[in-house]
Amino acid sequence: MATQKGLVLFEGTLGGINFYYRKGKAVARKAGGGFNGKAIKTKPSMIRVRENNSEFGHCSRIKKEIRMALFPFLMYYKEGTLHGRMMQLFQGIKNCDAISERGQRTVGKGISSPEGHKLFNDFKFTPKCFIASVVPMKASYNPVSCVYSVADFNINLVRFPKSATHLELQFGVLGTDFESIYTLFMAPVLIFEKGIEVADFTMTPTTLPDVGLHRFAFVGVTFYQELNGIKYVLRADGNIGVEVVEG
């Protein structure tokens, strides 16, 4: 590698030499070297790279599909680390696939294992809003009937943000085969006004996922401020929460 000292400085390749800047200095080196697409696709020594690329692409597609399916829960949630954290989640779940060969491991098989299932259930979509702390509820979920039940709900125990006037509660069940089906079945949304007493209630999707699909239940909370009859979402961290519900 050589350092340019002439008056004419440029970037690019000329006569088999690459010219570029490194740490603020113009340098030149012989073009070539490294890996190209053909080598990665054909060289036996690149098999591990091909395997990793295949599984990474699979996890990326799963992440995209799940995130799109959960749009009703995440539409107001803007947080820069969610994409990366979800990729780590699905790569970890994929690693739990002990059946397939490396390069062919899938999220669908990984999540069928106890370890993979636990990774998904424990994932914190909104780490700054732990629903059990913000909205204390005596809740239970029946995975067969997909009914989410809450008993003795006390609105006065809810940790309303300073300017919040209403709490929105969402419940839905995701049905997926981790291949082509990613459908979210939502229950009617419930909105509670601050200070108005509520007792028991249940939430059930209007339709249910087909038998044979993986089913994952989600609960979401969103706080609103009502001004002149219009409800505005409070988008600050901690005001929107989404969690997996275990049956």
Coordinates of C-alpha atoms in Angstrom, one line a residue:
M1 CA 0.0 0.0 0.0
A2 CA 1.4 3.4 -1.0
T3 CA 0.5 6.9 0.1
Q4 CA -0.1 9.6 -2.5
K5 CA 2.0 12.7 -2.2
G6 CA 1.3 14.3 -5.5
L7 CA -0.9 17.3 -6.2
V8 CA -3.6 15.4 -8.0
L9 CA -5.8 13.4 -5.6
F10 CA -8.7 11.2 -6.7
E11 CA -10.6 8.1 -5.8
G12 CA -11.3 5.1 -8.0
T13 CA -9.4 2.4 -9.9
L14 CA -6.8 3.2 -12.6
G15 CA -4.4 0.8 -14.2
G16 CA -5.1 -1.9 -11.7
I17 CA -4.5 0.4 -8.8
N18 CA -7.2 1.4 -6.3
F19 CA -7.0 5.0 -5.0
Y20 CA -9.0 5.9 -1.9
Y21 CA -8.8 7.7 1.4
R22 CA -7.9 6.0 4.7
K23 CA -7.9 7.9 7.9
G24 CA -7.8 11.2 6.0
K25 CA -4.9 10.3 3.8
A26 CA -4.9 9.4 0.1
V27 CA -3.6 5.9 -0.4
A28 CA -3.1 3.5 -3.3
R29 CA -3.0 -0.3 -3.5
K30 CA -3.2 -3.0 -6.1
A31 CA -6.8 -3.8 -7.1
G32 CA -8.2 -7.3 -6.4
G33 CA -8.2 -9.6 -3.5
G34 CA -10.9 -10.2 -1.0
F35 CA -14.0 -12.3 -1.8
N36 CA -16.4 -11.9 -4.7
G37 CA -19.9 -13.2 -5.2
K38 CA -18.8 -16.1 -7.4
A39 CA -16.2 -17.3 -4.9
I40 CA -18.8 -17.2 -2.1
K41 CA -21.2 -19.2 -4.2
T42 CA -18.8 -21.8 -5.5
K43 CA -15.7 -22.2 -3.3
P44 CA -15.8 -25.2 -0.9
S45 CA -14.0 -23.0 1.7
M46 CA -16.9 -20.6 1.6
I47 CA -19.5 -23.2 2.6
R48 CA -19.8 -21.7 6.1
V49 CA -20.4 -18.3 4.7
R50 CA -23.1 -19.7 2.4
E51 CA -24.8 -21.4 5.4
N52 CA -24.7 -18.3 7.5
N53 CA -26.1 -16.2 4.7
S54 CA -28.9 -18.6 4.0
E55 CA -30.0 -18.7 7.7
F56 CA -29.6 -14.9 8.1
G57 CA -31.8 -14.3 5.2
H58 CA -34.4 -16.7 6.6
C59 CA -34.4 -14.9 10.0
S60 CA -34.6 -11.5 8.3
R61 CA -37.7 -12.5 6.4
I62 CA -39.4 -14.0 9.5
K63 CA -38.6 -10.8 11.4
K64 CA -40.2 -8.7 8.7
E65 CA -43.3 -10.8 8.5
I66 CA -43.8 -10.9 12.3
R67 CA -43.3 -7.2 12.6
M68 CA -45.8 -6.4 9.9
A69 CA -48.3 -8.8 11.4
L70 CA -48.0 -7.1 14.8
F71 CA -48.6 -3.6 13.2
P72 CA -51.8 -3.0 15.3
F73 CA -49.6 -3.2 18.4
L74 CA -46.5 -1.5 17.1
M75 CA -47.9 1.3 14.9
Y76 CA -47.1 4.0 17.4
Y77 CA -44.0 2.4 18.8
K78 CA -40.9 4.1 17.4
E79 CA -37.7 2.8 18.9
G80 CA -34.4 2.4 17.1
T81 CA -33.3 -1.0 18.6
L82 CA -36.4 -3.1 17.9
H83 CA -35.2 -4.2 14.4
G84 CA -31.8 -5.4 15.7
R85 CA -33.3 -7.0 18.9
M86 CA -35.8 -8.9 16.8
M87 CA -33.1 -10.2 14.5
Q88 CA -31.1 -11.4 17.5
L89 CA -34.3 -13.1 18.8
F90 CA -35.0 -15.0 15.6
Q91 CA -31.4 -16.0 15.1
G92 CA -31.4 -17.4 18.7
I93 CA -34.6 -19.3 18.1
K94 CA -33.2 -20.6 14.8
N95 CA -30.2 -21.9 16.7
C96 CA -32.6 -24.0 18.8
D97 CA -33.4 -26.1 15.7
A98 CA -31.5 -29.3 16.6
I99 CA -33.1 -31.3 13.7
S100 CA -31.9 -29.6 10.6
E101 CA -28.4 -29.4 9.2
R102 CA -26.4 -26.1 9.5
G103 CA -27.5 -23.8 6.8
Q104 CA -31.0 -25.2 6.8
R105 CA -32.1 -24.5 10.3
T106 CA -35.4 -22.6 10.6
V107 CA -37.3 -20.5 13.1
G108 CA -40.3 -22.7 12.8
K109 CA -38.5 -25.8 14.0
G110 CA -36.5 -23.9 16.6
I111 CA -39.5 -22.4 18.2
S112 CA -41.1 -25.8 18.6
S113 CA -38.4 -26.6 21.1
P114 CA -38.8 -25.6 24.8
E115 CA -35.8 -23.4 24.5
G116 CA -36.9 -21.6 21.4
H117 CA -40.5 -21.2 22.7
K118 CA -39.1 -19.6 25.9
L119 CA -36.9 -17.2 24.0
F120 CA -40.0 -15.9 22.1
N121 CA -42.2 -15.7 25.2
D122 CA -39.6 -13.9 27.2
F123 CA -38.8 -11.3 24.5
K124 CA -39.3 -7.7 25.5
F125 CA -40.8 -5.9 22.5
T126 CA -41.1 -2.7 24.6
P127 CA -38.5 -2.9 27.4
K128 CA -39.4 0.4 28.9
C129 CA -43.0 -0.5 29.4
F130 CA -43.4 -3.7 31.5
I131 CA -47.2 -4.1 31.4
A132 CA -47.5 -6.0 34.7
S133 CA -46.0 -2.9 36.5
V134 CA -47.7 -0.2 34.5
V135 CA -51.2 -1.9 34.3
P136 CA -51.5 -4.4 37.2
M137 CA -54.1 -7.0 36.2
K138 CA -55.2 -10.4 37.5
A139 CA -55.1 -11.8 34.0
S140 CA -55.3 -15.3 32.6
Y141 CA -55.2 -16.7 29.1
N142 CA -56.8 -19.9 27.7
P143 CA -54.8 -21.0 24.7
V144 CA -57.5 -23.4 23.5
S145 CA -60.4 -20.9 23.4
C146 CA -58.0 -17.9 22.9
V147 CA -59.9 -16.0 25.7
Y148 CA -58.0 -13.4 27.7
S149 CA -59.7 -12.8 31.1
V150 CA -59.2 -10.1 33.7
A151 CA -60.7 -10.2 37.1
D152 CA -61.2 -7.4 39.7
F153 CA -59.5 -4.8 37.4
N154 CA -58.8 -1.6 39.5
I155 CA -58.2 1.4 37.3
N156 CA -56.8 3.3 40.2
L157 CA -53.8 1.0 40.3
V158 CA -52.8 1.9 36.7
R159 CA -49.7 4.1 36.5
F160 CA -51.1 6.7 34.1
P161 CA -48.5 9.1 32.7
K162 CA -48.9 12.7 33.9
S163 CA -51.1 14.0 31.0
A164 CA -52.9 10.7 30.2
T165 CA -56.7 10.6 30.4
H166 CA -57.4 7.2 28.8
L167 CA -55.9 3.7 28.6
E168 CA -56.3 1.5 25.6
L169 CA -56.0 -2.3 26.0
Q170 CA -55.5 -4.5 23.0
F171 CA -55.5 -8.3 22.7
G172 CA -54.8 -10.5 19.7
V173 CA -53.6 -14.0 18.7
L174 CA -51.0 -14.5 15.9
G175 CA -51.5 -17.6 13.8
T176 CA -48.4 -18.6 11.8
D177 CA -46.6 -21.5 10.2
F178 CA -43.4 -19.5 9.9
E179 CA -43.5 -20.0 6.1
S180 CA -46.3 -18.1 4.4
I181 CA -49.0 -17.6 7.0
Y182 CA -48.7 -14.6 9.4
T183 CA -52.2 -13.6 10.5
L184 CA -53.2 -11.6 13.5
F185 CA -56.6 -12.1 15.0
M186 CA -57.7 -9.1 17.1
A187 CA -60.2 -8.8 19.8
P188 CA -62.3 -5.6 20.0
V189 CA -60.2 -2.8 21.6
L190 CA -61.1 -1.7 25.1
I191 CA -60.6 1.9 26.2
F192 CA -60.8 2.9 29.9
E193 CA -61.1 6.4 31.2
K194 CA -59.0 7.4 34.2
G195 CA -61.0 7.3 37.4
I196 CA -63.9 5.2 36.0
E197 CA -64.2 1.9 37.8
V198 CA -64.2 -1.4 35.9
A199 CA -64.6 -4.9 37.3
D200 CA -64.2 -8.1 35.3
F201 CA -63.9 -8.4 31.5
T202 CA -62.8 -10.8 28.8
M203 CA -61.2 -10.2 25.4
T204 CA -61.6 -12.7 22.5
P205 CA -60.7 -12.4 18.9
T206 CA -63.7 -12.3 16.6
T207 CA -62.2 -15.2 14.6
L208 CA -59.6 -17.7 15.6
P209 CA -56.4 -19.1 13.9
D210 CA -56.7 -22.4 12.1
V211 CA -55.9 -25.5 14.0
G212 CA -52.3 -26.6 13.3
L213 CA -50.8 -23.2 13.2
H214 CA -48.5 -21.9 15.9
R215 CA -50.5 -19.6 18.2
F216 CA -49.0 -16.7 20.1
A217 CA -51.1 -14.3 22.1
F218 CA -50.2 -10.6 22.6
V219 CA -51.5 -7.9 24.9
G220 CA -50.8 -4.2 24.3
V221 CA -51.4 -1.0 26.2
T222 CA -51.4 2.6 24.9
F223 CA -52.0 5.8 26.8
Y224 CA -54.0 8.7 25.4
Q225 CA -54.6 12.3 26.3
E226 CA -58.0 13.6 25.4
L227 CA -58.2 17.3 24.3
N228 CA -61.5 18.8 23.0
G229 CA -63.0 15.4 22.5
I230 CA -60.0 14.1 20.5
K231 CA -57.7 11.4 21.9
Y232 CA -54.0 11.8 21.1
V233 CA -51.5 9.0 21.6
L234 CA -48.7 9.6 24.1
R235 CA -45.8 8.3 22.2
A236 CA -43.0 8.7 24.8
D237 CA -41.1 5.7 25.9
G238 CA -43.0 3.8 28.6
N239 CA -46.4 4.9 27.3
I240 CA -46.8 2.0 24.8
G241 CA -46.3 -1.6 25.8
V242 CA -46.5 -5.0 24.0
E243 CA -46.0 -8.4 25.5
V244 CA -46.4 -12.1 24.7
V245 CA -49.1 -13.7 26.8
E246 CA -48.5 -17.2 28.1
G247 CA -51.3 -19.7 28.6

